[in-house]
Short mmCIF file of C-alpha atoms in Angstrom, two decimals:
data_model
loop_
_atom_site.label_atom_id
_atom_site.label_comp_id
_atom_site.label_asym_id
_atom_site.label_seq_id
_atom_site.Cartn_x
_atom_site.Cartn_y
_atom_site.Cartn_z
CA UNK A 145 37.15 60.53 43.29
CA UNK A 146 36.84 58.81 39.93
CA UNK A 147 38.61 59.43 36.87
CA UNK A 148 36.37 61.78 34.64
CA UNK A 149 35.75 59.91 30.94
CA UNK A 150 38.75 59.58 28.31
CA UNK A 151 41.29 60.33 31.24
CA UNK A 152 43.88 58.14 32.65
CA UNK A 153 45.89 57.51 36.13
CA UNK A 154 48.98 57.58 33.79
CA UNK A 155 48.33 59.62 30.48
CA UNK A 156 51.68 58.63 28.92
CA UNK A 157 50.48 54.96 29.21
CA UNK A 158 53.00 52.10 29.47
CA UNK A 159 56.07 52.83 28.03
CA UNK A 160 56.91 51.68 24.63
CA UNK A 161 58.95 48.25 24.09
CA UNK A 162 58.52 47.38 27.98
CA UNK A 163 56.88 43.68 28.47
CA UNK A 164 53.28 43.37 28.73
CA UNK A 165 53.04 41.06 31.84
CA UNK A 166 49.85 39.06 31.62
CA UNK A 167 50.80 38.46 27.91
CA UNK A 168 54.54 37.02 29.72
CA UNK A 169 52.58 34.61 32.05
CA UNK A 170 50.22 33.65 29.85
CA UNK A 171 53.48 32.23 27.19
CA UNK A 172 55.34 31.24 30.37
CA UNK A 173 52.25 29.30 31.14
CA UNK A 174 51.59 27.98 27.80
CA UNK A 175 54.98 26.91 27.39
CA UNK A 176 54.84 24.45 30.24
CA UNK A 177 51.53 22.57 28.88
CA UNK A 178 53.27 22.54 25.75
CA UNK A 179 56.57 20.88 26.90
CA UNK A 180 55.15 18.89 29.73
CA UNK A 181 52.57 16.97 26.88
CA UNK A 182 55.17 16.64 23.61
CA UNK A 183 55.44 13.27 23.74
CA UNK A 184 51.58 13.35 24.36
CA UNK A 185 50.47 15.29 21.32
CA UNK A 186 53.33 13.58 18.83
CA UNK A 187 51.32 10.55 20.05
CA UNK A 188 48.42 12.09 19.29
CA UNK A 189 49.63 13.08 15.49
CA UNK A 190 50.47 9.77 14.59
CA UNK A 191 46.82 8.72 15.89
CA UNK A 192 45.74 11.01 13.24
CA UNK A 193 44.51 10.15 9.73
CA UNK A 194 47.47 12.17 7.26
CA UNK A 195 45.16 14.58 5.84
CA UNK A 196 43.96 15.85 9.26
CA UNK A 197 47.81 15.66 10.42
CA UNK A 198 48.82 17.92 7.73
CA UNK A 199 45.76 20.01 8.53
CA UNK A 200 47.27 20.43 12.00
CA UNK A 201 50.86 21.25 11.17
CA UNK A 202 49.80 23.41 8.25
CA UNK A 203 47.93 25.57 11.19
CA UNK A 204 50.93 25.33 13.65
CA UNK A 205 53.26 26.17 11.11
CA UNK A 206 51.97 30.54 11.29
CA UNK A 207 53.71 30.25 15.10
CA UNK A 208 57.30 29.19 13.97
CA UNK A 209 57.69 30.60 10.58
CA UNK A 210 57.76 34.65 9.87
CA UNK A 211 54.45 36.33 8.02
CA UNK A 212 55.78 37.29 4.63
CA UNK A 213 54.43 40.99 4.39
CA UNK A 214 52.44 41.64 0.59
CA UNK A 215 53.85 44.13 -0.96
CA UNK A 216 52.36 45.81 -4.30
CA UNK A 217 54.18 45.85 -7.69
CA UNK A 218 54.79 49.30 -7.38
CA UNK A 219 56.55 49.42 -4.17
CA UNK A 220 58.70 46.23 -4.97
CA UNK A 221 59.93 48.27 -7.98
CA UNK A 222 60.72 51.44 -5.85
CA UNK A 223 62.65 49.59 -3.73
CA UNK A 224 64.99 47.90 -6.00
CA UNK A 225 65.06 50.79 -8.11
CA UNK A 226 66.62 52.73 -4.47
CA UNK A 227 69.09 49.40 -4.20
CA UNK A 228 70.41 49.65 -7.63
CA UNK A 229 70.89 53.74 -7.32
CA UNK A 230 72.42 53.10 -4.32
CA UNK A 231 74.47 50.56 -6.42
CA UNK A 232 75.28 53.04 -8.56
CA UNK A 233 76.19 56.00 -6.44
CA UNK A 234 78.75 53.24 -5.04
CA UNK A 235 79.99 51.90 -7.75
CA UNK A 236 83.55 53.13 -9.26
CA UNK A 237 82.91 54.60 -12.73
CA UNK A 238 84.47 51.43 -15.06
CA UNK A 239 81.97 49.20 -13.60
CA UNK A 240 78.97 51.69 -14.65
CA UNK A 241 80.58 52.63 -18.06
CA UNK A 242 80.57 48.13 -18.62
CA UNK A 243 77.09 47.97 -17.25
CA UNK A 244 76.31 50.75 -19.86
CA UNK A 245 77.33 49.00 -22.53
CA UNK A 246 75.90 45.74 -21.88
CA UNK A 247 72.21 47.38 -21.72
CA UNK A 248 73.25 49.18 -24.73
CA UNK A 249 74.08 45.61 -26.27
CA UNK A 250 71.06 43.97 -25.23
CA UNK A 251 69.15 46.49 -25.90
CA UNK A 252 70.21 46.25 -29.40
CA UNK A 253 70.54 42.73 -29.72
CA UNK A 254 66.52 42.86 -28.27
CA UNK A 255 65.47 45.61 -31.25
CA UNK A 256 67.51 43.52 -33.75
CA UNK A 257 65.81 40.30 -32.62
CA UNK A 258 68.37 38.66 -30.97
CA UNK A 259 69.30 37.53 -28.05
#
């Protein structure tokens, strides 16, 4: 009997962090075009004029370098405004009376023009 619309065999689905296997071949696969043809395709750079070469690394580059994640001004500030009361809540109470003082000193020098 088949499975009535918007239900599953297995309703919890597969389990979280476990390896998609396809996806695993597929790189496995990949992998062994890629290192069976290096020599090949470093070949193949040089043939290249250097602007399309730079085109091709620049475009290779996303696989072997992390994504830097965009953050907004606001959320940059709240979290190095958590690191530095964190700082703080650490900190033994000399340090924070001296860090006082020097804000209170630039601060001044600041209002009086100075630096």
């Amino acid at each position: 009997m088949a499975q009535r619309k918007g239900k599953t065999g297995n309703p919890n689905g597969r389990p979280k962090g476990s390896p998609n296997k396809v996806t695993q071949s597929t790189k496995e696969w990949i992998q062994q075009i890629i290192d069976g043809n290096k020599e090949q395709f470093e070949q193949d750079l040089k043939n290249l004029e250097p602007k399309e070469r730079t085109a091709i690394i620049e475009r290779l580059l996303k696989y072997v370098t992390p994504t830097q994640q965009s953050i907004s001004v606001e959320a940059q500030l709240q979290a190095e405004y958590e690191q530095l009361e964190k700082l703080l809540q650490d900190a033994p109470e000399e340090a924070i009376d001296e860090i006082v003082k020097r804000i209170e000193q630039l601060k001044s020098n600041s209002d009086n023009g100075q630096e």
